[in-house]
mmCIF file of C-alpha atoms in Angstrom:
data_model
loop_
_atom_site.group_PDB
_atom_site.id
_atom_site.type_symbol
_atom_site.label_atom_id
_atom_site.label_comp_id
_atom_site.label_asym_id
_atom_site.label_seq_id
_atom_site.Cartn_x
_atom_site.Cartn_y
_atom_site.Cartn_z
ATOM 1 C CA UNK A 1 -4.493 -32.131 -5.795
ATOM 2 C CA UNK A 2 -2.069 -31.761 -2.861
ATOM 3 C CA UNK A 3 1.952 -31.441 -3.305
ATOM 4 C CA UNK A 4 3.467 -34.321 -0.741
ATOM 5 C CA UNK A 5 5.284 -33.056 1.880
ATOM 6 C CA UNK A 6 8.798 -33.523 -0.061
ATOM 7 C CA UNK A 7 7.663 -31.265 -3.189
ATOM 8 C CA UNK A 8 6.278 -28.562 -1.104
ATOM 9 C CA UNK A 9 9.860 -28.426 0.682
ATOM 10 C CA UNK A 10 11.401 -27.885 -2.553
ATOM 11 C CA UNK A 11 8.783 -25.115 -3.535
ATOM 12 C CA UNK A 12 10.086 -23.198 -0.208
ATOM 13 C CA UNK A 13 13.540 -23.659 -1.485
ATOM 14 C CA UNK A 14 12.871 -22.490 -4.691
ATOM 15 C CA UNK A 15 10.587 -19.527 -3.343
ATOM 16 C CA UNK A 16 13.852 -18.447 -1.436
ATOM 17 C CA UNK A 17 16.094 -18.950 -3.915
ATOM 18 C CA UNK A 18 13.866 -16.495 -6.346
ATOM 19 C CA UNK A 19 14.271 -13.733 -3.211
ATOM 20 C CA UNK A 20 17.959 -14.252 -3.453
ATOM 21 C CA UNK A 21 18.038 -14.085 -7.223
ATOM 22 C CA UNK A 22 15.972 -10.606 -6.850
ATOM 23 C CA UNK A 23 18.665 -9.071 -4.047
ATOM 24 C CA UNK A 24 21.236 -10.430 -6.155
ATOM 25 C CA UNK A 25 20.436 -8.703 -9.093
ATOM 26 C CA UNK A 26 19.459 -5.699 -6.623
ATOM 27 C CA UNK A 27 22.996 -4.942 -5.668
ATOM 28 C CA UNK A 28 24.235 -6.377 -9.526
ATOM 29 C CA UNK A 29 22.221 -3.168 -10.607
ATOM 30 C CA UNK A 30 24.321 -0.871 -7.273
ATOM 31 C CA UNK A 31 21.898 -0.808 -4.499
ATOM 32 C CA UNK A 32 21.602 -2.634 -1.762
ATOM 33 C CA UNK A 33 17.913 -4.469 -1.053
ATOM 34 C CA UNK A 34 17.320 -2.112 2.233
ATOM 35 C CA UNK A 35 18.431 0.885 -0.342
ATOM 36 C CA UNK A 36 16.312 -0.628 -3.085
ATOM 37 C CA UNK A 37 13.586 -0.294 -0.787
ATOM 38 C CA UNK A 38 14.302 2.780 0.729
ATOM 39 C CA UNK A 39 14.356 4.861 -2.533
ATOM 40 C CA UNK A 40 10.753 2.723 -3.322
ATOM 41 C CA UNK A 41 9.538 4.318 -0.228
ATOM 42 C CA UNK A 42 10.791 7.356 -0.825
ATOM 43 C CA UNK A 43 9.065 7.742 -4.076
ATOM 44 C CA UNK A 44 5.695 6.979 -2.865
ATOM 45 C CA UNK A 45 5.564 8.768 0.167
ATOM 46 C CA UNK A 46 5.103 12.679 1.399
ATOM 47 C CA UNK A 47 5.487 14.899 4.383
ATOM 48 C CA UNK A 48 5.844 13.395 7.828
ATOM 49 C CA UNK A 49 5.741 9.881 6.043
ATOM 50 C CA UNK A 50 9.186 11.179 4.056
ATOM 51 C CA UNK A 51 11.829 10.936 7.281
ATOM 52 C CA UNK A 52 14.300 9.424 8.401
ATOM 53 C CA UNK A 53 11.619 7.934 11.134
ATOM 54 C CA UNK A 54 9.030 7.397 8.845
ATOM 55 C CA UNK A 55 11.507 4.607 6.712
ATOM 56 C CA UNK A 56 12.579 2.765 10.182
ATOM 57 C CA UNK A 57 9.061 2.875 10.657
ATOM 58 C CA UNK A 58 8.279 1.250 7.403
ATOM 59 C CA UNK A 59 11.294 -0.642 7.412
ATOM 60 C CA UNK A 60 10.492 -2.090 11.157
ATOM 61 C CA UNK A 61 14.143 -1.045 12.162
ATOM 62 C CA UNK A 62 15.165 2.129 13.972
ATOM 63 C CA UNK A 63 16.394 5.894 13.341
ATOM 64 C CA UNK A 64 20.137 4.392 13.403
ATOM 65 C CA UNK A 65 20.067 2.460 10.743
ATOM 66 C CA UNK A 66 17.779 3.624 8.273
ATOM 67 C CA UNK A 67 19.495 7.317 8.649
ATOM 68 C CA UNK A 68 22.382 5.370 7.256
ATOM 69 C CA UNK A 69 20.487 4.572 4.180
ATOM 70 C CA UNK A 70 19.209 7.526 3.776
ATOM 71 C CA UNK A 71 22.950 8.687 3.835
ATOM 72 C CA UNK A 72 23.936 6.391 1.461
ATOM 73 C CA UNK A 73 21.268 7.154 -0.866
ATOM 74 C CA UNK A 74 21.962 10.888 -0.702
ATOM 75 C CA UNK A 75 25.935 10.236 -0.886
ATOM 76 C CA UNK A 76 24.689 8.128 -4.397
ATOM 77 C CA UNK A 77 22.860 11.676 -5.477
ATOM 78 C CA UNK A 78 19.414 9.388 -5.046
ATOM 79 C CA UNK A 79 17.919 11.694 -2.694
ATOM 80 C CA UNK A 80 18.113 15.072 -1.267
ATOM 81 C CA UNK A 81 17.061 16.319 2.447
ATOM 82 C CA UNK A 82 15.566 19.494 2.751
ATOM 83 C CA UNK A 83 13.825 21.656 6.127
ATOM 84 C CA UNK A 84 10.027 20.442 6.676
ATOM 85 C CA UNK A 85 8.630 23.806 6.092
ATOM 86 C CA UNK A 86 5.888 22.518 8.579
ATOM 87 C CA UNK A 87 8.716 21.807 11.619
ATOM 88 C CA UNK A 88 12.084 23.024 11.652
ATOM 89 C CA UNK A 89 13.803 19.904 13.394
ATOM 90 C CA UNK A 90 12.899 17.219 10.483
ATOM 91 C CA UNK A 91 14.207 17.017 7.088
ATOM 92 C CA UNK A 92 11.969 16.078 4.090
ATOM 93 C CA UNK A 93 13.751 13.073 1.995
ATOM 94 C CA UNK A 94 12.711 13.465 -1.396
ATOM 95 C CA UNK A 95 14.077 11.261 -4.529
ATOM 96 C CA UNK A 96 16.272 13.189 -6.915
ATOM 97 C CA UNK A 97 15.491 12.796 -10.761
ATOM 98 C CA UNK A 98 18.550 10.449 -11.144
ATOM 99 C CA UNK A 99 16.370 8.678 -8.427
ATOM 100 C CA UNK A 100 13.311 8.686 -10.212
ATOM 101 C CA UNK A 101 15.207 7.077 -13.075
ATOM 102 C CA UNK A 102 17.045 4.289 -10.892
ATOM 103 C CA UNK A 103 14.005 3.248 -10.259
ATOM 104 C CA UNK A 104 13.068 1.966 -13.909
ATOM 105 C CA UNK A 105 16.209 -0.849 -12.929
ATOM 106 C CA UNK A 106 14.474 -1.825 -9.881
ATOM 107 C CA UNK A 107 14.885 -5.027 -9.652
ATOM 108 C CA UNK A 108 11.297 -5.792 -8.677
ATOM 109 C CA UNK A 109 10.495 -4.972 -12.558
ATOM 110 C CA UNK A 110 12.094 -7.473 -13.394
ATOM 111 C CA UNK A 111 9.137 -10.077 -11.749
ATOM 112 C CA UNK A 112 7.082 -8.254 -13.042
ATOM 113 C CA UNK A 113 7.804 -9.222 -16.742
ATOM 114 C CA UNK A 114 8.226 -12.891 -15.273
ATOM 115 C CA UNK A 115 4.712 -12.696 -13.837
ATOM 116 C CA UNK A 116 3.588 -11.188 -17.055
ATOM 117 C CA UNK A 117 4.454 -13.728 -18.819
ATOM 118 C CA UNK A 118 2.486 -16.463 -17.005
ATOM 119 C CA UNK A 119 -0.924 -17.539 -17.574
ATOM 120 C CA UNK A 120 -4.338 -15.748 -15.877
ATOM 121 C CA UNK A 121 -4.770 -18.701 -13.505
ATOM 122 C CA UNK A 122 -1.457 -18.647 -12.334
ATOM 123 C CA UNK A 123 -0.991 -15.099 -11.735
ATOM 124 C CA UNK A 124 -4.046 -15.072 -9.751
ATOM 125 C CA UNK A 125 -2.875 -18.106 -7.447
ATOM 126 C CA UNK A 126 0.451 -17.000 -7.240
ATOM 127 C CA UNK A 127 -0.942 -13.638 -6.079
ATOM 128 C CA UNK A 128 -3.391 -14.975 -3.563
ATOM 129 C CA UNK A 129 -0.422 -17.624 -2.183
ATOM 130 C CA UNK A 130 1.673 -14.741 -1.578
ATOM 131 C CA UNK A 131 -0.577 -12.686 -0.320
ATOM 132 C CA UNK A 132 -0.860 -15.525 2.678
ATOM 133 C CA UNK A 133 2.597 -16.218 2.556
ATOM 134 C CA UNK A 134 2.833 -12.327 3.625
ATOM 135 C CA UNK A 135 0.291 -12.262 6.268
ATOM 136 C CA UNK A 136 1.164 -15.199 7.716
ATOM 137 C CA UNK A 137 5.185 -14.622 8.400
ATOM 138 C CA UNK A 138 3.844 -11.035 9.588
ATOM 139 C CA UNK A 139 1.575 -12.747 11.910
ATOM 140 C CA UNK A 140 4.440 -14.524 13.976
ATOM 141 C CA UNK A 141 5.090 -11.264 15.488
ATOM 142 C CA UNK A 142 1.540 -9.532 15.691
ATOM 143 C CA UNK A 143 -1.089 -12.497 14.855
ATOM 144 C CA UNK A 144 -3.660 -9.404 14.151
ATOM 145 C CA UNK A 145 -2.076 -8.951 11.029
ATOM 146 C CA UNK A 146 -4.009 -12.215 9.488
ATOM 147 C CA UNK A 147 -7.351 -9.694 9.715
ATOM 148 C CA UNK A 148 -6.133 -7.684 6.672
ATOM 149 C CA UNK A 149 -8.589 -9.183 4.034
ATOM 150 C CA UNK A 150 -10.924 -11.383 6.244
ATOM 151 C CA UNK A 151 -14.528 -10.321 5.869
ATOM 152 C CA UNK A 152 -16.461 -9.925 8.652
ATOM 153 C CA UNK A 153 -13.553 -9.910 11.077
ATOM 154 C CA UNK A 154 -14.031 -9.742 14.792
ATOM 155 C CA UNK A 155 -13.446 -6.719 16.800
ATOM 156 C CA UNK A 156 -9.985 -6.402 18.276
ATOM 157 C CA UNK B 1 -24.111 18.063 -14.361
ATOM 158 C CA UNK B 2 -24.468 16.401 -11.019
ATOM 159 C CA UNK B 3 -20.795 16.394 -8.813
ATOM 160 C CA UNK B 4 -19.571 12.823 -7.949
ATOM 161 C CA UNK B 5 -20.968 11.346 -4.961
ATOM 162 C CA UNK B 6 -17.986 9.677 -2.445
ATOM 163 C CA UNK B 7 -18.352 7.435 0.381
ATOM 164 C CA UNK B 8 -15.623 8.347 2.668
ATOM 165 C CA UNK B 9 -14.456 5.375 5.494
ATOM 166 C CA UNK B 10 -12.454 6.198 8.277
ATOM 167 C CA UNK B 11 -12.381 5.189 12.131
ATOM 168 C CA UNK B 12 -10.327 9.094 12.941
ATOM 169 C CA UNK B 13 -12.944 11.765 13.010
ATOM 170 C CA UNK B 14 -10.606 13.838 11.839
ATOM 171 C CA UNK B 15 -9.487 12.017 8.986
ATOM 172 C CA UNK B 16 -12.874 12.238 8.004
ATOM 173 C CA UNK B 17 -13.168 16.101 8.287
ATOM 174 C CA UNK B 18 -9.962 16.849 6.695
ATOM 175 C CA UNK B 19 -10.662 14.566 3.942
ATOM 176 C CA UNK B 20 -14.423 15.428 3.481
ATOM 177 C CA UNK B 21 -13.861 19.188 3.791
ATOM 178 C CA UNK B 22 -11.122 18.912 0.739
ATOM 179 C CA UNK B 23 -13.669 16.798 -1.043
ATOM 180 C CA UNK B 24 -16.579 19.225 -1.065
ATOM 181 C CA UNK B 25 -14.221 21.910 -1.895
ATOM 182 C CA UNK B 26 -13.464 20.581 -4.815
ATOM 183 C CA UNK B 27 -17.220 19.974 -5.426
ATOM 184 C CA UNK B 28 -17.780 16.242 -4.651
ATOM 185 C CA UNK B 29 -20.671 14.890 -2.271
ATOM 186 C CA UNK B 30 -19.457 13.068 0.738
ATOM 187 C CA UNK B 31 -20.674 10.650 2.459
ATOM 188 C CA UNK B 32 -18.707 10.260 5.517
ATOM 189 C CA UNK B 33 -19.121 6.853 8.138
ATOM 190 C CA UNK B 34 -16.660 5.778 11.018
ATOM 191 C CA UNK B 35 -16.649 1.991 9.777
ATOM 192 C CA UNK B 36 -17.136 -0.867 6.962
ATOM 193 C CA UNK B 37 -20.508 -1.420 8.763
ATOM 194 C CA UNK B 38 -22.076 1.530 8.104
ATOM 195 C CA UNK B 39 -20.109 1.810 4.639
ATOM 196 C CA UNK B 40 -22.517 -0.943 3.539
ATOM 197 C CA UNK B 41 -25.508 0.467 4.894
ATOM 198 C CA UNK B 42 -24.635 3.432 3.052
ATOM 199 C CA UNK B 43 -23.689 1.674 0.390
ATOM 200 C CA UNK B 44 -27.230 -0.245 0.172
ATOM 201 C CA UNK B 45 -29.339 3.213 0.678
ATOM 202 C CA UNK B 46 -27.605 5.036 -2.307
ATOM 203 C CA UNK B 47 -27.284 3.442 -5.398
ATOM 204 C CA UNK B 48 -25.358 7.312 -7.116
ATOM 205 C CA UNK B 49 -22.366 6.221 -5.303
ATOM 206 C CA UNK B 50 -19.144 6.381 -7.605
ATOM 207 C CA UNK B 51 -16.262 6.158 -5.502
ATOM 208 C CA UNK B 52 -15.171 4.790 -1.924
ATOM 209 C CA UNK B 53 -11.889 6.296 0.124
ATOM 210 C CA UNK B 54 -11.304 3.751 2.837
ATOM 211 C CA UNK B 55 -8.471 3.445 5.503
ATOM 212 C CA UNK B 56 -7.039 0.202 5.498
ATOM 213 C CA UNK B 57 -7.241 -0.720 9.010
ATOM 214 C CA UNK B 58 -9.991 -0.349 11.491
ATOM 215 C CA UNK B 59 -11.832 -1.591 14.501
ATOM 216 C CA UNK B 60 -14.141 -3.553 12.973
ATOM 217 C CA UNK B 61 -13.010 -4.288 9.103
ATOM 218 C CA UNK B 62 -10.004 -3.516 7.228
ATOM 219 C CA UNK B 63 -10.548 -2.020 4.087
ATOM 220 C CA UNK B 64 -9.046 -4.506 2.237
ATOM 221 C CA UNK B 65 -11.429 -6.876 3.716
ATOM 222 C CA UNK B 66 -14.491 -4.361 2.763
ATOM 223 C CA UNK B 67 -12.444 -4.131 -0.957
ATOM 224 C CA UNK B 68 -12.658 -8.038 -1.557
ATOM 225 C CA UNK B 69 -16.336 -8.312 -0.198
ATOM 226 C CA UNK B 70 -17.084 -5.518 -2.423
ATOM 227 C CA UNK B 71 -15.545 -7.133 -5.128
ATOM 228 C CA UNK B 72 -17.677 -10.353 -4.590
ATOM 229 C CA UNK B 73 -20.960 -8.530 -4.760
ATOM 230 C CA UNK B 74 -22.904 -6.209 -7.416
ATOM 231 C CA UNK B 75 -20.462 -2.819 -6.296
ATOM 232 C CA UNK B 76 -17.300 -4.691 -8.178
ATOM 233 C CA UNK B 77 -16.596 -2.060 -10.343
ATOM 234 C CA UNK B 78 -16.891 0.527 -8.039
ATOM 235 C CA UNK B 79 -13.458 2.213 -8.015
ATOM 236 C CA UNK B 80 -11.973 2.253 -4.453
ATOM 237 C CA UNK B 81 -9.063 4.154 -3.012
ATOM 238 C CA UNK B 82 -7.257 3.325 0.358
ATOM 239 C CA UNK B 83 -5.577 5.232 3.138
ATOM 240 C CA UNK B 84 -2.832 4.056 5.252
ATOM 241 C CA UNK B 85 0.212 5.651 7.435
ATOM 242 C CA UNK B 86 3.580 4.497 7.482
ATOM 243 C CA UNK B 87 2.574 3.520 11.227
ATOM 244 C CA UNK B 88 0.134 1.074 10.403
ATOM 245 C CA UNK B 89 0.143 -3.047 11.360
ATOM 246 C CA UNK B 90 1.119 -3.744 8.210
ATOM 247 C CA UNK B 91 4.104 -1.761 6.255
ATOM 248 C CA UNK B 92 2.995 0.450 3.507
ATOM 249 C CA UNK B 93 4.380 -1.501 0.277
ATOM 250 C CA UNK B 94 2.546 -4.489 1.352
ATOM 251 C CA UNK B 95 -0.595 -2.939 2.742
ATOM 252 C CA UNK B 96 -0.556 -1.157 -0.610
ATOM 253 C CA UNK B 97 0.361 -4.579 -3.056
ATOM 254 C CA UNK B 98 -2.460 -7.100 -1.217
ATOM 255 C CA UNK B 99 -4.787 -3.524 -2.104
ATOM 256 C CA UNK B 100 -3.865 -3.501 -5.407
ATOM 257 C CA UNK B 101 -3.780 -7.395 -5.828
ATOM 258 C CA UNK B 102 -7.782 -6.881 -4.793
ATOM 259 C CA UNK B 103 -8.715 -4.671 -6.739
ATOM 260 C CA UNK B 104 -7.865 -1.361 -4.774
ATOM 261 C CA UNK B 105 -7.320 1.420 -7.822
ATOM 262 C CA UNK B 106 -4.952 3.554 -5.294
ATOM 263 C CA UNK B 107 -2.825 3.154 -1.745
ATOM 264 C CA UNK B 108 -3.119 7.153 -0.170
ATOM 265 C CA UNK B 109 -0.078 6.888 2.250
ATOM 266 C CA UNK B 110 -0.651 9.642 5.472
ATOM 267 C CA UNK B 111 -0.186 12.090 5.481
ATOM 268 C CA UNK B 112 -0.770 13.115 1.920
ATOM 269 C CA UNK B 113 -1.336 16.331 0.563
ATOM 270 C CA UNK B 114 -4.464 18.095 -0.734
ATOM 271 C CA UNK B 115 -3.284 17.876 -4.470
ATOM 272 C CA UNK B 116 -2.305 14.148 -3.738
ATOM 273 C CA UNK B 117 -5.671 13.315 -2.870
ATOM 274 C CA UNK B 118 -7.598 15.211 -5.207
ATOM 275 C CA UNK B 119 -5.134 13.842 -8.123
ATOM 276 C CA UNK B 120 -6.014 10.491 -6.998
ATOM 277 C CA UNK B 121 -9.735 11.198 -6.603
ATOM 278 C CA UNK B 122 -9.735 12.885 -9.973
ATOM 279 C CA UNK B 123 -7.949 9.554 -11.543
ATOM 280 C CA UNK B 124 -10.225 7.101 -10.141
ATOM 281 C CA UNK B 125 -13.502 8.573 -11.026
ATOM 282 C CA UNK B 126 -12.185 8.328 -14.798
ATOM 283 C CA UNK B 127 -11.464 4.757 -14.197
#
């Protein structure tokens, strides 16, 4: 059964008013979303990947700002910088142990008990809407992007 | 005791080296193929296969695409692990989530280190 055109506005609203609830209680818990994210990234990532570079590369924004994060990250004792022993000119960002433990008030943990709490069939739709939700806003700026999961995809 | 046979997937030849070369030091077979193509004719030839490394995206099939066709067919429960760089089409928290949402057991972000990916290797194949 389809939602008519006036319920499926108000599930957009609500879906954005959920992502503003999350960054809300982001910077309720003293990070910023892009900082948030940032110390995320920082955790899962090694070597070249853990730069300065390599987070305005994730973060699709450039050196300028996401040194800035990194900044305030290491000014909040959240990260540390030290020499790549591989090349002199970059510096290694690596999450501190008070980082590591900032991370259990992520905010994204938070969905995660809400999700846990719903049932199988929802989880599973709400994972595969999102999933296309994803893709498809990614799309409007490289349309390639919708070939993640499509089997049998054409050559590009 | 037989080693672990693993199907390594990668369009970089040298991903492929690097990658199988740390794998067969540690005493795995490898099984090493440029695309999702060849991945399943591999896949259909050997039936000892217990674990698949894939990058995520490729010329002809992402790996998340290979993942969810895998997923659909008798190799369900075979435990795959993906590879993907922080300069990849898609950024590495989502590449990594829509892996994970389909059944991917890992996300390998590049460049990772050797005890990274024999960790995750070792992890997997006790899945």
């Amino acid at each position: 059964m389809s939602l008519s055109p006036k319920r499926i506005n108000a599930v957009a609203l609500l879906l954005d008013q959920a992502v503003r609830l999350v960054g809300n209680l982001g910077f309720d818990r003293g990070l910023h979303p892009v900082q948030w994210s940032a110390l995320r990234y920082f955790a899962r990532v090694s070597g070249a990947a853990a730069t300065v570079n390599g987070l305005a590369s994730f973060q699709g924004t450039t050196a300028g700002p996401a040194s800035r994060t990194v900044q305030a990250l290491v000014a909040k004792g959240l990260v540390d910088t030290t020499a790549d022993p591989h090349d002199g000119r970059r510096k290694i960002v690596v999450p501190t142990p008070e980082g590591l433990l900032r991370l259990k008030d992520d905010p994204v943990e938070r969905l995660v008990s809400i999700l846990s709490e719903m049932q199988d069939d929802q989880q599973a739709a709400f994972g595969a809407a999102l999933e296309r939700m994803v893709l498809a806003l990614m799309s409007d700026k490289d349309p390639a992007v919708m070939r993640l999961g499509v089997v049998g995809g054409p050559r590009s | 005791m037989t080693s672990a046979h693993i199907l390594i997937v990668d369009d970089e030849p040298e991903i492929l080296d690097s990658v199988g070369a740390v794998l067969v030091a540690s005493g795995y077979r490898v099984t090493a193929v440029e695309n999702v193509e060849l991945a399943r004719g591999r896949l259909a030839e050997c039936d000892d296969i217990s674990l698949i490394v894939s990058d995520v995206w490729m010329p002809d099939e992402t790996g998340i695409a290979f993942l969810r066709d895998l997923q659909n067919r008798a190799f369900g429960g075979l435990p795959v692990v993906l590879m993907t760089g922080s300069g990849s089409r898609t950024p590495i928290e989502v590449t990594a989530a829509i892996g994970e949402l389909n059944g991917a057991f890992s996300t390998l972000v590049k460049p990772f280190s050797v005890e990274q990916l024999r960790a995750v290797v070792a992890a997997a194949l006790q899945e």
